[in-house]
Amino acid sequence: MNFERLATDFAGIKLKTPVMGASGTFGFGIEYKDFLDLGDVGAIISKGLTPLPRPGNTGVRVAETPGGMLNCIGLENPGIDVFLRDILPRVQQEASETAFIANFSAGTVEEYGMMAAKLDVDGVDGVEVNISCPNVKEGGIVFGTDPRAAAAVTEAVKKNTKKPVIVKLSPNVTDIALMARAVEEAGADAIALINTLTGMVIDTRTWQPLLGNITGGLSGPAVKPIAVRMVWQAAQAV
Ligand SMILES: Cc1cc2nc3c(=O)[nH]c(=O)nc-3n(C[C@H](O)[C@H](O)[C@H](O)COP(=O)(O)O)c2cc1C
């Protein structure tokens, strides 16, 4: 289709349309090629990549909630090396018209830097840094809830890539403006809002948590007003 009037430039990434598949909801894009014309999508944002392959969480990983859903997939993915060797060449072949943004996370600041360096290759148009994961070295506190840790990750990524860097903020904080300023000062080219909100459901037949991981991330129409509020607050701050 001809979407000329919708073409835009996002942090230096040329998009045919401003429509992007959110990380984790759109695989690596190519899984969807039988269902839509990938050329109509501005950018594919990949499932979250990690330094090593991850099988994800065991047990129930998805639960429907009023107006939304909870998930605790646990970052299931084939790992950065398999992605670069087997998946990226296919994406380049099968979705050559569409920008590709690699979403990733890691357990330490150093690993974030290493991931950024590995992803600084042809076929990747930008990187999206998921900071909603625990800092393994510093007691497991989530990077995205601590402005200093979020800034350290952003700096490490910026140092190791020439690609535009999008930092995806966690909504599970009191002051989103503080987080937005911290990553902007550390060099982020753009901010993505919002990742999922931590939630939990109880199975009323068993009186046990329904999800295998006990808690999960809430997404969908139910969280949209929160997302809009946080985008507004962050946009005023940076
Ligand atoms: C099943 C599922 C898996 C997800 N996986 C990731 C992921 O790997 N990395 C990430 O940054 N966000 C991930 N997300 C978060 C989404 O990209 C998005 O930020 C969130 O769902 C809120 O947007 P929505 O309400 O429009 O879905 C995932 C969401 C869902 C529903």
Tab-separated table of C-alpha atoms and ligand atoms in Angstrom:
chain	number	residue	atom	x	y	z
A	1	MET	CA	0.000	0.000	0.000
A	2	ASN	CA	1.112	3.602	-0.475
A	3	PHE	CA	1.528	5.232	2.918
A	4	GLU	CA	3.761	8.097	1.742
A	5	ARG	CA	2.090	10.657	4.003
A	6	LEU	CA	2.662	8.481	7.067
A	7	ALA	CA	6.425	8.168	6.566
A	8	THR	CA	8.350	9.539	9.508
A	9	ASP	CA	11.762	9.743	11.119
A	10	PHE	CA	11.984	8.386	14.641
A	11	ALA	CA	15.254	9.160	16.448
A	12	GLY	CA	17.041	8.879	13.103
A	13	ILE	CA	15.274	5.647	12.075
A	14	LYS	CA	13.345	5.984	8.801
A	15	LEU	CA	9.855	4.524	9.164
A	16	LYS	CA	7.391	3.957	6.319
A	17	THR	CA	4.578	4.295	8.855
A	18	PRO	CA	4.584	5.095	12.581
A	19	VAL	CA	3.123	1.639	13.356
A	20	MET	CA	5.491	-0.601	15.317
A	21	GLY	CA	4.941	-4.071	16.763
A	22	ALA	CA	5.683	-3.880	20.504
A	23	SER	CA	8.440	-6.141	21.811
A	24	GLY	CA	7.228	-9.584	22.770
A	25	THR	CA	3.917	-9.232	20.937
A	26	PHE	CA	5.295	-9.580	17.406
A	27	GLY	CA	8.035	-12.231	17.573
A	28	PHE	CA	10.806	-11.262	15.150
A	29	GLY	CA	8.172	-9.972	12.717
A	30	ILE	CA	8.671	-12.693	10.114
A	31	GLU	CA	6.295	-15.056	11.987
A	32	TYR	CA	3.538	-12.626	10.895
A	33	LYS	CA	4.303	-12.471	7.197
A	34	ASP	CA	1.318	-14.690	6.259
A	35	PHE	CA	-1.089	-12.451	8.171
A	36	LEU	CA	-0.142	-8.959	7.007
A	37	ASP	CA	2.132	-7.134	4.589
A	38	LEU	CA	5.232	-6.473	6.698
A	39	GLY	CA	6.013	-3.569	4.362
A	40	ASP	CA	3.043	-1.714	5.914
A	41	VAL	CA	4.636	-1.914	9.354
A	42	GLY	CA	7.062	0.915	10.186
A	43	ALA	CA	9.253	-1.144	12.486
A	44	ILE	CA	9.461	-4.592	13.957
A	45	ILE	CA	10.590	-4.454	17.578
A	46	SER	CA	11.996	-7.871	18.382
A	47	LYS	CA	11.195	-10.152	21.263
A	48	GLY	CA	13.611	-9.356	24.095
A	49	LEU	CA	17.034	-10.839	23.427
A	50	THR	CA	19.396	-11.912	26.215
A	51	PRO	CA	23.087	-12.915	26.330
A	52	LEU	CA	22.209	-16.642	26.559
A	53	PRO	CA	19.165	-18.591	25.332
A	54	ARG	CA	16.310	-18.639	27.853
A	55	PRO	CA	13.542	-21.269	28.039
A	56	GLY	CA	11.270	-18.827	29.889
A	57	ASN	CA	9.156	-19.562	32.960
A	58	THR	CA	7.441	-22.865	33.669
A	59	GLY	CA	3.740	-23.260	34.479
A	60	VAL	CA	0.940	-20.965	33.362
A	61	ARG	CA	2.447	-17.954	31.571
A	62	VAL	CA	-0.616	-15.981	30.422
A	63	ALA	CA	-3.850	-15.028	32.184
A	64	GLU	CA	-6.772	-13.021	30.878
A	65	THR	CA	-7.881	-10.103	33.070
A	66	PRO	CA	-10.705	-7.548	32.627
A	67	GLY	CA	-9.602	-5.345	29.730
A	68	GLY	CA	-6.126	-6.834	29.616
A	69	MET	CA	-3.822	-9.740	30.237
A	70	LEU	CA	-1.023	-10.782	32.550
A	71	ASN	CA	2.058	-12.522	31.227
A	72	CYS	CA	5.117	-14.060	32.804
A	73	ILE	CA	6.834	-15.450	29.706
A	74	GLY	CA	10.202	-14.996	31.406
A	75	LEU	CA	12.014	-13.574	28.368
A	76	GLU	CA	11.989	-16.843	26.399
A	77	ASN	CA	14.300	-16.300	23.424
A	78	PRO	CA	17.040	-18.131	21.492
A	79	GLY	CA	19.829	-15.828	22.759
A	80	ILE	CA	21.803	-13.142	20.946
A	81	ASP	CA	24.171	-15.468	19.067
A	82	VAL	CA	21.458	-17.647	17.505
A	83	PHE	CA	19.525	-14.490	16.665
A	84	LEU	CA	22.497	-12.983	14.811
A	85	ARG	CA	23.394	-16.215	13.011
A	86	ASP	CA	19.985	-17.663	12.095
A	87	ILE	CA	17.222	-15.097	12.531
A	88	LEU	CA	18.572	-11.698	11.479
A	89	PRO	CA	19.526	-12.873	7.945
A	90	ARG	CA	15.942	-14.132	7.484
A	91	VAL	CA	14.513	-10.833	8.724
A	92	GLN	CA	16.747	-8.961	6.262
A	93	GLN	CA	15.478	-11.163	3.457
A	94	GLU	CA	11.788	-11.366	4.368
A	95	ALA	CA	11.165	-7.897	5.828
A	96	SER	CA	13.651	-5.750	3.929
A	97	GLU	CA	11.166	-2.824	3.681
A	98	THR	CA	10.632	-2.644	7.426
A	99	ALA	CA	12.929	-1.105	10.049
A	100	PHE	CA	14.183	-3.573	12.653
A	101	ILE	CA	14.701	-2.546	16.255
A	102	ALA	CA	16.334	-5.119	18.527
A	103	ASN	CA	14.954	-5.202	22.071
A	104	PHE	CA	17.282	-6.669	24.672
A	105	SER	CA	18.045	-7.008	28.354
A	106	ALA	CA	20.811	-8.393	30.545
A	107	GLY	CA	21.717	-9.075	34.144
A	108	THR	CA	24.622	-6.638	34.569
A	109	VAL	CA	25.672	-3.247	33.170
A	110	GLU	CA	28.655	-4.914	31.455
A	111	GLU	CA	26.385	-7.442	29.730
A	112	TYR	CA	24.171	-4.626	28.476
A	113	GLY	CA	27.266	-3.065	26.885
A	114	MET	CA	28.263	-6.400	25.337
A	115	MET	CA	24.762	-6.897	23.887
A	116	ALA	CA	24.819	-3.399	22.366
A	117	ALA	CA	28.204	-4.093	20.734
A	118	LYS	CA	26.985	-7.401	19.257
A	119	LEU	CA	23.860	-5.725	17.868
A	120	ASP	CA	25.822	-2.911	16.188
A	121	VAL	CA	25.503	-4.661	12.808
A	122	ASP	CA	23.795	-4.204	9.438
A	123	GLY	CA	20.114	-5.093	9.513
A	124	VAL	CA	19.570	-3.624	12.976
A	125	ASP	CA	18.285	-0.044	12.653
A	126	GLY	CA	18.096	0.733	16.350
A	127	VAL	CA	18.123	-0.869	19.771
A	128	GLU	CA	15.490	-0.790	22.482
A	129	VAL	CA	16.854	-1.365	25.960
A	130	ASN	CA	14.522	-3.210	28.317
A	131	ILE	CA	15.499	-2.155	31.839
A	132	SER	CA	12.593	-3.946	33.562
A	133	CYS	CA	14.849	-6.746	34.756
A	134	PRO	CA	16.874	-7.459	37.898
A	135	ASN	CA	20.468	-6.313	38.404
A	136	VAL	CA	22.146	-9.628	39.219
A	137	LYS	CA	25.282	-8.001	40.694
A	138	GLU	CA	23.443	-5.623	43.004
A	139	GLY	CA	20.943	-7.703	44.908
A	140	GLY	CA	18.362	-8.129	42.170
A	141	ILE	CA	16.880	-4.636	42.276
A	142	VAL	CA	15.279	-3.916	38.906
A	143	PHE	CA	17.437	-1.550	36.766
A	144	GLY	CA	14.346	0.370	35.692
A	145	THR	CA	13.337	1.342	39.228
A	146	ASP	CA	16.674	2.944	40.151
A	147	PRO	CA	17.683	6.124	38.270
A	148	ARG	CA	21.419	5.515	38.787
A	149	ALA	CA	21.249	1.933	37.516
A	150	ALA	CA	19.102	2.995	34.547
A	151	ALA	CA	21.620	5.726	33.686
A	152	ALA	CA	24.556	3.302	33.998
A	153	VAL	CA	22.876	0.871	31.585
A	154	THR	CA	22.092	3.673	29.117
A	155	GLU	CA	25.707	4.900	29.193
A	156	ALA	CA	27.092	1.392	28.660
A	157	VAL	CA	24.796	0.845	25.688
A	158	LYS	CA	25.544	4.248	24.121
A	159	LYS	CA	29.295	3.623	24.423
A	160	ASN	CA	28.999	0.371	22.498
A	161	THR	CA	26.757	1.235	19.555
A	162	LYS	CA	26.338	3.737	16.749
A	163	LYS	CA	22.611	2.881	16.481
A	164	PRO	CA	19.858	5.061	17.928
A	165	VAL	CA	19.203	3.952	21.512
A	166	ILE	CA	15.643	3.772	22.814
A	167	VAL	CA	15.334	3.148	26.535
A	168	LYS	CA	12.114	1.401	27.512
A	169	LEU	CA	11.039	2.562	30.941
A	170	SER	CA	9.279	0.533	33.594
A	171	PRO	CA	5.980	1.989	34.821
A	172	ASN	CA	6.538	0.357	38.222
A	173	VAL	CA	8.001	3.535	39.733
A	174	THR	CA	6.703	6.478	41.759
A	175	ASP	CA	8.273	9.222	39.642
A	176	ILE	CA	8.526	8.456	35.907
A	177	ALA	CA	9.895	11.959	35.180
A	178	LEU	CA	12.947	11.208	37.336
A	179	MET	CA	13.636	8.022	35.367
A	180	ALA	CA	13.126	9.798	32.029
A	181	ARG	CA	15.579	12.557	32.987
A	182	ALA	CA	18.150	10.032	34.227
A	183	VAL	CA	18.250	8.123	30.936
A	184	GLU	CA	18.128	11.301	28.821
A	185	GLU	CA	21.147	12.714	30.679
A	186	ALA	CA	22.937	9.385	30.136
A	187	GLY	CA	22.461	9.745	26.369
A	188	ALA	CA	19.204	7.996	25.416
A	189	ASP	CA	18.019	9.060	21.942
A	190	ALA	CA	14.395	8.147	22.684
A	191	ILE	CA	12.228	6.781	25.463
A	192	ALA	CA	9.599	4.038	25.123
A	193	LEU	CA	6.697	3.931	27.532
A	194	ILE	CA	5.353	1.760	29.057
A	195	ASN	CA	6.489	-1.746	29.852
A	196	THR	CA	3.975	-3.888	31.761
A	197	LEU	CA	2.710	-3.151	35.271
A	198	THR	CA	3.360	-5.854	37.850
A	199	GLY	CA	0.154	-7.706	38.744
A	200	MET	CA	-1.149	-10.959	40.181
A	201	VAL	CA	-4.299	-13.058	39.970
A	202	ILE	CA	-5.617	-15.745	42.290
A	203	ASP	CA	-7.405	-18.799	40.887
A	204	THR	CA	-10.567	-18.772	43.023
A	205	ARG	CA	-11.092	-22.520	42.559
A	206	THR	CA	-7.735	-23.442	44.085
A	207	TRP	CA	-6.997	-20.260	46.096
A	208	GLN	CA	-3.534	-20.336	44.544
A	209	PRO	CA	-1.804	-17.780	42.306
A	210	LEU	CA	-2.771	-18.580	38.725
A	211	LEU	CA	0.571	-17.756	37.117
A	212	GLY	CA	3.520	-20.113	37.419
A	213	ASN	CA	5.718	-17.147	38.325
A	214	ILE	CA	3.077	-15.875	40.858
A	215	THR	CA	3.311	-12.309	39.481
A	216	GLY	CA	3.224	-11.161	35.872
A	217	GLY	CA	3.108	-8.047	33.707
A	218	LEU	CA	-0.262	-6.424	33.029
A	219	SER	CA	-0.861	-5.053	29.525
A	220	GLY	CA	-3.705	-4.176	27.179
A	221	PRO	CA	-6.531	-1.598	27.144
A	222	ALA	CA	-6.674	-1.675	30.970
A	223	VAL	CA	-3.254	0.002	31.247
A	224	LYS	CA	-3.603	2.512	28.421
A	225	PRO	CA	-4.726	5.486	30.574
A	226	ILE	CA	-1.714	4.885	32.834
A	227	ALA	CA	0.554	4.754	29.790
A	228	VAL	CA	-0.888	7.994	28.413
A	229	ARG	CA	-0.414	9.717	31.783
A	230	MET	CA	3.213	8.530	31.983
A	231	VAL	CA	3.995	9.567	28.403
A	232	TRP	CA	2.612	13.024	29.247
A	233	GLN	CA	4.684	13.268	32.449
A	234	ALA	CA	7.864	12.053	30.728
A	235	ALA	CA	7.348	14.337	27.726
A	236	GLN	CA	7.189	17.336	30.069
A	237	ALA	CA	10.411	16.265	31.774
A	238	VAL	CA	12.680	15.593	28.772
B	1	LIG	C1	3.374	-11.603	25.936
B	1	LIG	C2	4.175	-10.339	26.091
B	1	LIG	C3	5.565	-10.397	26.024
B	1	LIG	C4	6.331	-9.229	26.169
B	1	LIG	N1	7.690	-9.282	26.065
B	1	LIG	C5	8.438	-8.147	26.163
B	1	LIG	C6	9.852	-8.189	25.976
B	1	LIG	O1	10.442	-9.238	25.695
B	1	LIG	N2	10.554	-7.017	26.111
B	1	LIG	C7	9.919	-5.826	26.394
B	1	LIG	O2	10.598	-4.788	26.491
B	1	LIG	N3	8.571	-5.754	26.531
B	1	LIG	C8	7.826	-6.884	26.422
B	1	LIG	N4	6.457	-6.821	26.555
B	1	LIG	C9	5.811	-5.512	26.831
B	1	LIG	C10	5.184	-4.922	25.571
B	1	LIG	O3	6.153	-4.627	24.592
B	1	LIG	C11	4.420	-3.602	25.928
B	1	LIG	O4	5.332	-2.670	26.474
B	1	LIG	C12	3.316	-3.869	26.943
B	1	LIG	O5	2.575	-5.021	26.568
B	1	LIG	C13	2.352	-2.671	27.098
B	1	LIG	O6	1.746	-2.327	25.883
B	1	LIG	P1	0.269	-2.842	25.467
B	1	LIG	O7	-0.627	-2.606	26.657
B	1	LIG	O8	-0.074	-2.011	24.278
B	1	LIG	O9	0.419	-4.316	25.153
B	1	LIG	C14	5.674	-7.983	26.399
B	1	LIG	C15	4.281	-7.949	26.469
B	1	LIG	C16	3.532	-9.098	26.313
B	1	LIG	C17	2.016	-8.999	26.371
